[in-house]
Short mmCIF file of C-alpha atoms and ligand atoms in Angstrom, two decimals:
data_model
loop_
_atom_site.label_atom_id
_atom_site.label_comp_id
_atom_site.label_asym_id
_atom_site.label_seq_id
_atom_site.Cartn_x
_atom_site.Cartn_y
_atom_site.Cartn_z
CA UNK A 156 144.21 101.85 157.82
CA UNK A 157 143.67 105.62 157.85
CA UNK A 158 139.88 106.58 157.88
CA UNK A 159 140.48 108.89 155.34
CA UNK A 160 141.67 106.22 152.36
CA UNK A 161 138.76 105.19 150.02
CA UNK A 162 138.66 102.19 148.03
CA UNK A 163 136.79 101.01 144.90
CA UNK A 164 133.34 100.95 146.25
CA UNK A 165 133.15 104.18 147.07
CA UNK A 166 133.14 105.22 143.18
CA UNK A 167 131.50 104.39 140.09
CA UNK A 168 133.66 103.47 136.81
CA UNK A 169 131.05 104.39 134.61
CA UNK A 170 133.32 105.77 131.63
CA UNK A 171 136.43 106.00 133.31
CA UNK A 172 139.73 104.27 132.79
CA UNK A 173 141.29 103.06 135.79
CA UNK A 174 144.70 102.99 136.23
CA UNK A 175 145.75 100.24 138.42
CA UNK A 176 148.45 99.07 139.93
CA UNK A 177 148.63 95.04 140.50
CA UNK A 178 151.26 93.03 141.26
CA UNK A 179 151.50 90.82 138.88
CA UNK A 180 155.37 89.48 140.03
CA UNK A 181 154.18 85.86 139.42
CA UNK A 182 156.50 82.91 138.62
CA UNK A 183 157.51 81.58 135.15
CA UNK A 184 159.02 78.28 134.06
CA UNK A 185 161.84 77.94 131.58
CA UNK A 186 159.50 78.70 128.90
CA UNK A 187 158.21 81.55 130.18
CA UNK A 188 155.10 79.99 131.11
CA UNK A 189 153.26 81.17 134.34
CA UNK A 190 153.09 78.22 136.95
CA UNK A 191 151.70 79.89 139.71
CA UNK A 192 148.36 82.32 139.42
CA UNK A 193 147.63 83.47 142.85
CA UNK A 194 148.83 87.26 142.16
CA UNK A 195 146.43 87.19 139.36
CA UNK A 196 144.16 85.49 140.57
CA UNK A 197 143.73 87.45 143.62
CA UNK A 198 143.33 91.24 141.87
CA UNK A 199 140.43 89.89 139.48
CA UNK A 200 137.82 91.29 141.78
CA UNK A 201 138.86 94.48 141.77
CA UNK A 202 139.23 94.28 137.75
CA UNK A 203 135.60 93.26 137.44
CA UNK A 204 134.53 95.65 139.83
CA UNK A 205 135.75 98.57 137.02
CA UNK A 206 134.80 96.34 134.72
CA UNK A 207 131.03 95.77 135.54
CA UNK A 208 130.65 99.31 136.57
CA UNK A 209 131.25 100.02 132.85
CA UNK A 210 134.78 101.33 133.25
CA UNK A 211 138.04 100.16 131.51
CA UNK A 212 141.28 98.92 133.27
CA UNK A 213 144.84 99.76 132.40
CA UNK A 214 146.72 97.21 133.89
CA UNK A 215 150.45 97.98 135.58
CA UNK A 216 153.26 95.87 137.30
CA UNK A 217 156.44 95.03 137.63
CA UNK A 218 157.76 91.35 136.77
CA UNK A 219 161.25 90.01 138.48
CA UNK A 220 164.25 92.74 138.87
CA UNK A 221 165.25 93.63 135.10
CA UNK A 222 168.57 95.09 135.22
CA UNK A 223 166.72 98.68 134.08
CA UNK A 224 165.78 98.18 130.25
CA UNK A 225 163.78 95.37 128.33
CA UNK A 226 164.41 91.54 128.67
CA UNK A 227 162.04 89.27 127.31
CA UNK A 228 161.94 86.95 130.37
CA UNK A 229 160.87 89.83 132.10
CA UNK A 230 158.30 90.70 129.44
CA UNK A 231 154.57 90.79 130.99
CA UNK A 232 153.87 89.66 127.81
CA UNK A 233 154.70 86.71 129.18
CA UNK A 234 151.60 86.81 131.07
CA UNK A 235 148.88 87.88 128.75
CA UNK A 236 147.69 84.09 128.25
CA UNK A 237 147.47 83.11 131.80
CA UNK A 238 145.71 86.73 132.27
CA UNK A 239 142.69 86.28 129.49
CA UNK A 240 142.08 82.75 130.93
CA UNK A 241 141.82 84.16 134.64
CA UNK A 242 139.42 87.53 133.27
CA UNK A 243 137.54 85.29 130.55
CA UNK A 244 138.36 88.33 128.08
CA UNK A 245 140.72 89.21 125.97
CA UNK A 246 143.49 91.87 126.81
CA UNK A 247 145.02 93.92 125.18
CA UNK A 248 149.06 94.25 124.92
CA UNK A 249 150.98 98.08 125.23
CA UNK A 250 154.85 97.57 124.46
CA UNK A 251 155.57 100.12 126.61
CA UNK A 252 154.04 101.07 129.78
CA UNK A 253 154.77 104.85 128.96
CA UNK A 254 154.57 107.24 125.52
CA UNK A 255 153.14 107.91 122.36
CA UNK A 256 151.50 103.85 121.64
CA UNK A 257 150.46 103.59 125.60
CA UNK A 258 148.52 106.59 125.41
CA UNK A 259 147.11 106.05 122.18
CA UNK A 260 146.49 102.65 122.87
CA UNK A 261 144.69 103.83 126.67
CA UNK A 262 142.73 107.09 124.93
CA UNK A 263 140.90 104.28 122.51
CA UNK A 264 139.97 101.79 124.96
CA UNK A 265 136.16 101.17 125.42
CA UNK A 266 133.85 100.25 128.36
CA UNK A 267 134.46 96.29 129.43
CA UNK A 268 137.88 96.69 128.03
CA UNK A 269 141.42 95.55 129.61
CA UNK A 270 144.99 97.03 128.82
CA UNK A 271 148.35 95.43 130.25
CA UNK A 272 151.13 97.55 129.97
CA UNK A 273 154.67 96.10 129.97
CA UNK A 274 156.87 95.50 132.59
CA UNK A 275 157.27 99.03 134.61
CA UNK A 276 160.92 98.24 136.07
CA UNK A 277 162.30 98.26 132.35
CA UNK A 278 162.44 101.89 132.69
CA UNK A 279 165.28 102.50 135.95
CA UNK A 280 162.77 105.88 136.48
CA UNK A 281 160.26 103.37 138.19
CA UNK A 282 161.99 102.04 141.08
CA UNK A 283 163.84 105.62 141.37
CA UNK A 284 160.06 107.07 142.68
CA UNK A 285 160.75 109.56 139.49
CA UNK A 286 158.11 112.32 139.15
CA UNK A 287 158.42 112.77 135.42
CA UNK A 288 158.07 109.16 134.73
CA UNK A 289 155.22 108.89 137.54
CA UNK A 290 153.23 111.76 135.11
CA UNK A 291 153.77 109.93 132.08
CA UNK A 292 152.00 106.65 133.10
CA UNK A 293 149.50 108.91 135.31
CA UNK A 294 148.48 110.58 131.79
CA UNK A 295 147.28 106.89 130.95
CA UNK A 296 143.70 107.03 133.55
CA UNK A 297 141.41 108.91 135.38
CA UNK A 298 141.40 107.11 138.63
CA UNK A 299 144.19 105.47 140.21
CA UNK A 300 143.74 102.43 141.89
CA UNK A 301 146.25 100.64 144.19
CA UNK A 302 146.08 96.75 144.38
CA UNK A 303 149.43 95.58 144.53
CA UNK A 304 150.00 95.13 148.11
CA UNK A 305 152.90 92.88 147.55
CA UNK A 306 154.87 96.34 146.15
CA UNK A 307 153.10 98.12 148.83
CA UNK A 308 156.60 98.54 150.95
CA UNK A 309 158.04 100.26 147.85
CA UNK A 310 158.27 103.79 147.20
CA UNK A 311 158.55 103.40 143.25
CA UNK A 312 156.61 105.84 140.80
CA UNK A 313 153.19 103.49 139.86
CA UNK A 314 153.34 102.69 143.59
CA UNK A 315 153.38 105.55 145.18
CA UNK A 316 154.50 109.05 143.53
CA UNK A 317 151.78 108.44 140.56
CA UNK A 318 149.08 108.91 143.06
CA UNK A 319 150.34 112.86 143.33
CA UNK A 320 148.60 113.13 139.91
CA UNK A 321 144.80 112.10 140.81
CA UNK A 322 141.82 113.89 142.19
CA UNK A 323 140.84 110.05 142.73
CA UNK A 324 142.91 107.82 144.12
CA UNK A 325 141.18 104.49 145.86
CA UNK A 326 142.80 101.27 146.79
CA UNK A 327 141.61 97.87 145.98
CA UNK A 328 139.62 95.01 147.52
CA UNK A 329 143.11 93.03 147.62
CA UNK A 330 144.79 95.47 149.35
CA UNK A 331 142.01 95.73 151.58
CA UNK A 332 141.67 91.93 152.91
CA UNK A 333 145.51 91.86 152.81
CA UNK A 334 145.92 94.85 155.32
CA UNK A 335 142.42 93.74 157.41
CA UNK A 336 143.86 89.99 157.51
CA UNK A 337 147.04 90.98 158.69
CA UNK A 338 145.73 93.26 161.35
CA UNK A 339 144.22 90.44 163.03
CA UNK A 340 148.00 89.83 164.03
CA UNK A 341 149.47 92.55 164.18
CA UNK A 342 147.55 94.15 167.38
CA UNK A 343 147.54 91.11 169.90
CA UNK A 344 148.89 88.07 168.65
CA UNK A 345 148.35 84.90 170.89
CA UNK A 346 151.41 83.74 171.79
CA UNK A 347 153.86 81.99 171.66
CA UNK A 348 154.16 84.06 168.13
CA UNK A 349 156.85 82.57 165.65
CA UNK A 350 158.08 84.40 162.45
CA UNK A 351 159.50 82.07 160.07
CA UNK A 352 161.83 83.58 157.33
CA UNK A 353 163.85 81.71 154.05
CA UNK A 354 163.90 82.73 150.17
CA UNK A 355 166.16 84.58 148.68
CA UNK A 356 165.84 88.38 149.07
CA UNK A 357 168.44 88.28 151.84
CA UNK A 358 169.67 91.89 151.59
CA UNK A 359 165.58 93.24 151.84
CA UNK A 360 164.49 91.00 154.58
CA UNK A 361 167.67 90.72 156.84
CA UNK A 362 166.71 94.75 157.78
CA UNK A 363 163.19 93.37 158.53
CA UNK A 364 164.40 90.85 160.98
CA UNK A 365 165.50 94.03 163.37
CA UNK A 366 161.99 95.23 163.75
CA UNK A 367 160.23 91.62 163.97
CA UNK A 368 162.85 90.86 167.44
CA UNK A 369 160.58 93.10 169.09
CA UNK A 370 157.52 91.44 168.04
CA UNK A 371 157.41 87.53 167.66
CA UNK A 372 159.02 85.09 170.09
CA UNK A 373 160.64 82.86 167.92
CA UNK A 374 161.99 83.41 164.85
CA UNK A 375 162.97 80.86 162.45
CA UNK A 376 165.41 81.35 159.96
CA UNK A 377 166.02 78.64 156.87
CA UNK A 378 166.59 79.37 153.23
CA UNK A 379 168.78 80.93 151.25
CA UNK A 380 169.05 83.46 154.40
CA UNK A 381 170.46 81.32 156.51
CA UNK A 382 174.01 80.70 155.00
CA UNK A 383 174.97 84.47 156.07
CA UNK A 384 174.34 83.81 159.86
CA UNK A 385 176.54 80.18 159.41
CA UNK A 386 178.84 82.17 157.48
CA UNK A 387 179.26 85.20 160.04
CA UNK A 388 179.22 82.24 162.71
CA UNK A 389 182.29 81.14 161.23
CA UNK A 390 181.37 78.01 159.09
CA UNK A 391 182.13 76.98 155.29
CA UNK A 392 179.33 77.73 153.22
CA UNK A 393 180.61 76.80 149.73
CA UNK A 394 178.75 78.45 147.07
CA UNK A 395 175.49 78.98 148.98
CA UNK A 396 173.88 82.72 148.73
CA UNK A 397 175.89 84.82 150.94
CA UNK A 398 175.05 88.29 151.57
CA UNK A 399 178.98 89.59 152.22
CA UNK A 400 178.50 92.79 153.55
CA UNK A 401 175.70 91.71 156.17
CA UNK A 402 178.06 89.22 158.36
CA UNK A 403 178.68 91.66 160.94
CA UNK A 404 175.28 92.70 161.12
CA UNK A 405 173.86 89.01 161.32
CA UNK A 406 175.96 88.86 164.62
CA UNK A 407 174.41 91.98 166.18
CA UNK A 408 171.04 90.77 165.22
CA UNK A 409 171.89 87.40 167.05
CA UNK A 410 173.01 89.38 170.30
CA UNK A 411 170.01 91.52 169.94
CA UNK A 412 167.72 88.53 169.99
CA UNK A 413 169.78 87.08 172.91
CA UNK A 414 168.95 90.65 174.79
CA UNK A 415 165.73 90.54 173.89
CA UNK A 416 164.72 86.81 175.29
CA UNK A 417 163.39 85.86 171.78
CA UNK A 418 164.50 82.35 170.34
CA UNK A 419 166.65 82.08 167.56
CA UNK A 420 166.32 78.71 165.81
CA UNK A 421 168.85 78.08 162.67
CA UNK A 422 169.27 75.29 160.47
CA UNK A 423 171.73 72.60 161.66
CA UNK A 424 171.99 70.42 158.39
CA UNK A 425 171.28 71.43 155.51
CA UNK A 426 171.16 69.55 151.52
CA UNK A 427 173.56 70.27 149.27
CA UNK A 428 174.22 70.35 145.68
CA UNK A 429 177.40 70.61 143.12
CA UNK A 430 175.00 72.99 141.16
CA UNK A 431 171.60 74.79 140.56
CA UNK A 432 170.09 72.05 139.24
CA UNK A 433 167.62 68.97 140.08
CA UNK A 434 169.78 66.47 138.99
CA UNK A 435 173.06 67.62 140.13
CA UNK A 436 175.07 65.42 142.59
CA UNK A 437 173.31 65.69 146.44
CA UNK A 438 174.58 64.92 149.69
CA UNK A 439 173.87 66.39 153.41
CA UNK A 440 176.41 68.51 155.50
CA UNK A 441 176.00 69.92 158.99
CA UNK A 442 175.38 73.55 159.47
CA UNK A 443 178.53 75.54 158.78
CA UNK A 444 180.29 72.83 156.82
CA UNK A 445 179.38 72.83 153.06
CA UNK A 446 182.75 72.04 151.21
CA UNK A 447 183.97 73.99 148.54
CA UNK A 448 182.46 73.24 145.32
CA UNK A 449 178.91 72.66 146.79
CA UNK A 450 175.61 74.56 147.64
CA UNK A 451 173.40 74.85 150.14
CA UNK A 452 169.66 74.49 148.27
CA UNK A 453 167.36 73.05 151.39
CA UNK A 454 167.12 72.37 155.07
CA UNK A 455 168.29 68.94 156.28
CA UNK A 456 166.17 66.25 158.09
CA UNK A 457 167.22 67.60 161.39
CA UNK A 458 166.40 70.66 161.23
CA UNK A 459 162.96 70.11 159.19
CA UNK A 460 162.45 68.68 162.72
CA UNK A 461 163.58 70.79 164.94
CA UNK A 462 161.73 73.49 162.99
CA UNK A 463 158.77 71.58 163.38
CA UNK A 464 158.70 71.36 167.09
CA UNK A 465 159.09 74.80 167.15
CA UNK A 466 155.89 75.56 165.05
CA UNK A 467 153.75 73.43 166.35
CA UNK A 468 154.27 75.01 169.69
CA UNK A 469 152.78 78.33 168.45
CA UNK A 470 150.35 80.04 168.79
CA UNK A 471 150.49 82.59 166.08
CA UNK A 472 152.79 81.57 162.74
CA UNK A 473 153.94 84.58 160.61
CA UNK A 474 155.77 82.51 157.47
CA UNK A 475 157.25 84.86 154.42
CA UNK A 476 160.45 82.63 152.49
CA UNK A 477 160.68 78.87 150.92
CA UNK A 478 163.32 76.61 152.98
CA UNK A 479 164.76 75.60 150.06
CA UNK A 480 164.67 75.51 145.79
CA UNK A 481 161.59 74.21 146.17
CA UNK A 482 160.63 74.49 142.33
CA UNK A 483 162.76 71.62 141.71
CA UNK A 484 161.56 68.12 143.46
CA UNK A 485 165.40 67.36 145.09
CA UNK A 486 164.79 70.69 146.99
CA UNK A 487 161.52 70.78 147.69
CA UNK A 488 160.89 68.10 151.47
CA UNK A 489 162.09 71.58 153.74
CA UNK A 490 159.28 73.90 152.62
CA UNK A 491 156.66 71.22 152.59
CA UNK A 492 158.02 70.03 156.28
CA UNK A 493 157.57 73.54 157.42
CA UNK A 494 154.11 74.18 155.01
CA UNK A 495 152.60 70.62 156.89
CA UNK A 496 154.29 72.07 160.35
CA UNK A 497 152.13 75.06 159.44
CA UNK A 498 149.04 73.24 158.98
CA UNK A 499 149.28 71.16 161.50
CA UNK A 500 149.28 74.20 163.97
CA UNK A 501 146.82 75.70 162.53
CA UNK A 502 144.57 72.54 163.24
CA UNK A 503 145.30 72.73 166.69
CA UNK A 504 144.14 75.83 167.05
CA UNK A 505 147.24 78.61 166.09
CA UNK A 506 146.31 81.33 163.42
CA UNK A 507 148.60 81.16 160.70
CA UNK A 508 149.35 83.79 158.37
CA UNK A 509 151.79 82.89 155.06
CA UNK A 510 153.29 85.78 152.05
CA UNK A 511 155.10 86.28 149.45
CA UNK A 512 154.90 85.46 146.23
CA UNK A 513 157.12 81.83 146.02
CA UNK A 514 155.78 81.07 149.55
CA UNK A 515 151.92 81.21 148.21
CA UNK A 516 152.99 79.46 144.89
CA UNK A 517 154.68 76.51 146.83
CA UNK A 518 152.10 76.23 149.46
CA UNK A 519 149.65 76.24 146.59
CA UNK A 520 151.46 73.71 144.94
CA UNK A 521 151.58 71.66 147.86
CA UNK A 522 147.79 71.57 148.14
CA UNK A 523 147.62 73.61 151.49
CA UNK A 524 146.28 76.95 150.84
CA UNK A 525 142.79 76.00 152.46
CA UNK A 526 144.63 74.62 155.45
CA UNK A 527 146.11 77.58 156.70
CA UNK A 528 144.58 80.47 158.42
CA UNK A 529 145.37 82.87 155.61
CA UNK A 530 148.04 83.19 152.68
CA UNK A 531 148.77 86.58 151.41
CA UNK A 532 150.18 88.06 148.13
CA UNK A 533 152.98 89.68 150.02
CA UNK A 534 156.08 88.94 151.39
CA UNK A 535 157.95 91.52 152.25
CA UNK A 536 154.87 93.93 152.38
CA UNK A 537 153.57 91.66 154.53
CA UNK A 538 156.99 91.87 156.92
CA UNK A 539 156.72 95.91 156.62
CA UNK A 540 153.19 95.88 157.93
CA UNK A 541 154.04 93.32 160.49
CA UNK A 542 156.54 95.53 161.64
CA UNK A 543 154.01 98.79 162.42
CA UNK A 544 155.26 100.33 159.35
CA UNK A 545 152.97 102.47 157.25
CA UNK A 546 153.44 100.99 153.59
CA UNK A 547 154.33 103.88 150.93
CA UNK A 548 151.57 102.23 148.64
CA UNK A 549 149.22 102.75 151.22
CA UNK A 550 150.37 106.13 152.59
CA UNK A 551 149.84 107.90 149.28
CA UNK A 552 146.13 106.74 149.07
CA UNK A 553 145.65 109.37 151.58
CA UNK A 554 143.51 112.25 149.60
N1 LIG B 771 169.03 77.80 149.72
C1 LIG B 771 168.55 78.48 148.69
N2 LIG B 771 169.36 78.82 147.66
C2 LIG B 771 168.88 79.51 146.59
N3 LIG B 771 167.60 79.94 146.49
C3 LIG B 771 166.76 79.64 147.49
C4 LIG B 771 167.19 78.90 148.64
N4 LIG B 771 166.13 78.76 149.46
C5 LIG B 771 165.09 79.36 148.85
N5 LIG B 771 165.45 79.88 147.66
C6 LIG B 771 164.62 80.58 146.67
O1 LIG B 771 163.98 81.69 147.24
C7 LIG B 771 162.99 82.10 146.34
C8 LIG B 771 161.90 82.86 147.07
O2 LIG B 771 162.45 83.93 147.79
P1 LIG B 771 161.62 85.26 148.15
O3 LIG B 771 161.34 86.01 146.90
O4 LIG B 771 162.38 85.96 149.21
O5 LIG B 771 160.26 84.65 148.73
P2 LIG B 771 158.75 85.19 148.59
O6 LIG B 771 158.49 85.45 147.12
O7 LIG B 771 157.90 84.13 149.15
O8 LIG B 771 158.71 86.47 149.37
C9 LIG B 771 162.48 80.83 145.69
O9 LIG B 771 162.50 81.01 144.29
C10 LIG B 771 163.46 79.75 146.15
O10 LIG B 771 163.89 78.91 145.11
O1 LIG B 772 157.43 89.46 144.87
C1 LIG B 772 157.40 90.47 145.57
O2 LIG B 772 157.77 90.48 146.87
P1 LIG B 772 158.00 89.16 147.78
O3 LIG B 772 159.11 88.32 147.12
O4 LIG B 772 158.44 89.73 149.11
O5 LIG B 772 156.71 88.43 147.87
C2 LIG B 772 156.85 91.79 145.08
O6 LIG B 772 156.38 91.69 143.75
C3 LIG B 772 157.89 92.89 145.21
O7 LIG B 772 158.98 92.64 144.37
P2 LIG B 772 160.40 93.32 144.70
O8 LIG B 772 160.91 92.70 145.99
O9 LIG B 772 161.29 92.99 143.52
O10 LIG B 772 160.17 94.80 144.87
#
């Protein structure tokens, strides 16, 4: 990280309001209930850290992709609960993240205290890196602070433009131990190094694939990714996720690995489903040959195997992307093959290094997170930074 960057220990709060950015992009149930707390979890110590010093926090994230205006699933008041029981305080609530109540609500709060504002994505300005909207929230504290390394890779106002707007602008001790953690990988990895990829964010992580070919020696693809390379192959994929206009690139990127020398390991069976749900009618179907009608929600037997192998012959495991649905128990035995693959490795000696936000909430849920060499907030930041790239969220830190 550049020299020059500063991070929370190199100021005092004393009667100052911090405004930081965390990523707070945790999972809810159907009732809006949080069921994993690792995001929040992990920026606590840089909350008590303002906190102790006799400073206030004013608390800003995103929460899922809102369609650019308020929805309550996307509400962070969804997460105020789960938020006082992590801090032991109480927090308080701004509507808004920007205007008239925000700044009232920010100019009034005391030493020890904690504001949340809401959801930053239900204004479209945020993800647009708008200037205006990057002063409004920036009018909110007197220091900005950086945390959210899982946003890191995006250039959105509270990310990265808002920073502009400070004299002091410090990042936090998450974003720290994310970015030293990772660099244990990123110069020399032992190798053989394997990168395995899944989820859902095809469109985002598909680009990221281009840059990791000329790092990692294997790379493992499963998950909802996976039905665009049997798709572009020339299989049936039914209604599995399907990124349309990425076929033609999923074949360069398979000749590119070929030129390269690195292994490219896909899924040969896969379970599927008649619909998005747990108890939905199941059956199996080899790779490129899901009938109409059906989905693709998890890797098969065979190729929890064959991924398997593959792991435990490394070295160095770089793992961002569940296999499957994993929040629901019929989709869930791909990601905990691969999570015990993972461990296992790790045991015999490989360093193991596992993002994202659904990918720490299912090895967490699996009872692994100890197991493993490390398990970061971030996903794609995580991918960026694996790449060599300098993260936007990082790269306006610089004074
Ligand atoms: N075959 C699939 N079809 C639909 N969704 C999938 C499939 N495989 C994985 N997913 C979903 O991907 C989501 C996680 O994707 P992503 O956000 O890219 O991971 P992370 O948060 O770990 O970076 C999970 O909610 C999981 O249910
Ligand atoms: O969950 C996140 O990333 P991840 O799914 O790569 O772990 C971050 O909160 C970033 O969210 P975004 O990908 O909607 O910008």
């Amino acid at each position: 990280m550049n020299p020059r960057i500063k991070n929370v220990d190199n100021l005092s709060f004393e009667g100052k309001k911090a405004l930081v950015r965390v990523d707070f992009n945790v999972p809810l149930d159907d009732r809006l209930n949080v069921t994993d707390d690792t995001r929040i979890q992990a920026a606590l110590p840089t909350i008590n850290k303002i906190l102790n010093d006799g400073g206030a926090a004013i608390l800003m994230s995103h929460l899922g992709r809102p369609k650019g205006g308020p929805e309550d699933k996307f509400s962070l008041k969804n997460i105020v609960l789960a938020l006082e029981k992590a801090l032991g305080r109480k927090v308080i609530f701004a509507p808004d993240c920007i205007g008239k109540e925000a700044e009232m609500l920010a100019e009034a709060l005391k030493p020890g205290e904690v504001l949340l504002l809401e959801n930053l994505r239900f204004h479209p300005e945020e993800t647009k890196g708008d200037k205006d909207f990057a002063e409004k929230l920036s009018r909110l504290g007197d220091i900005y602070v950086n945390d959210a390394f899982g946003t890191a890779h995006r250039a959105h106002a509270s990310t990265a433009v808002v920073a502009e707007f400070f004299a002091d602008k410090v990042c936090g001790y998450l974003m720290l131990s994310e970015l030293k953690n990772a660099d244990k990988v990123l110069g020399n990895p032992e190798r053989p190094y394997t990168a395995i990829m899944g989820g859902a964010k095809i469109a985002d992580k598909i680009l990221i694939i281009e840059q990791l070919l000329n790092k990692v020696d294997t790379l493992i693809i499963g998950g909802g990714m996976s039905y665009t390379f049997a798709k572009a192959q020339g299989g049936t994929i039914g209604d599995s996720l399907l990124e349309e206009d990425k076929l033609d690139f999923v074949l360069e990127l398979m000749e590119t690995a070929k030129a390269k020398g690195v292994k490219l390991v896909l899924p040969v069976d896969t379970v599927i489903s008649k619909a998005f749900a747990n108890d939905a009618e199941q059956g199996l179907a080899n790779k490129g040959e899901i009938p109409d009608g059906w989905m693709g929600l998890d890797i098969g037997p065979k190729t929890r195997e064959l991924f398997a192998a593959e792991i435990m012959n490394s070295k160095t495991v770089l793992w961002n992307g569940p296999m499957g649905v994993f929040e629901m128990s019929s989709f869930d035995k791909g990601t905990k093959a691969i999570a015990e693959a993972v461990v296992a490795a790790t045991k015999a000696g490989a360093f193991s290094l596992i993002g994202g936000g659904d990918s720490a909430a299912a090895v967490n849920k699996f009872g692994y997170t100890a197991d493993v060499s490390f398990v970061s907030t971030g996903g794609g930041a995580l991918l960026e930074h694996m790449e060599g790239k300098v993260l936007p969220g990082v790269a306006a830190l610089v004074p």
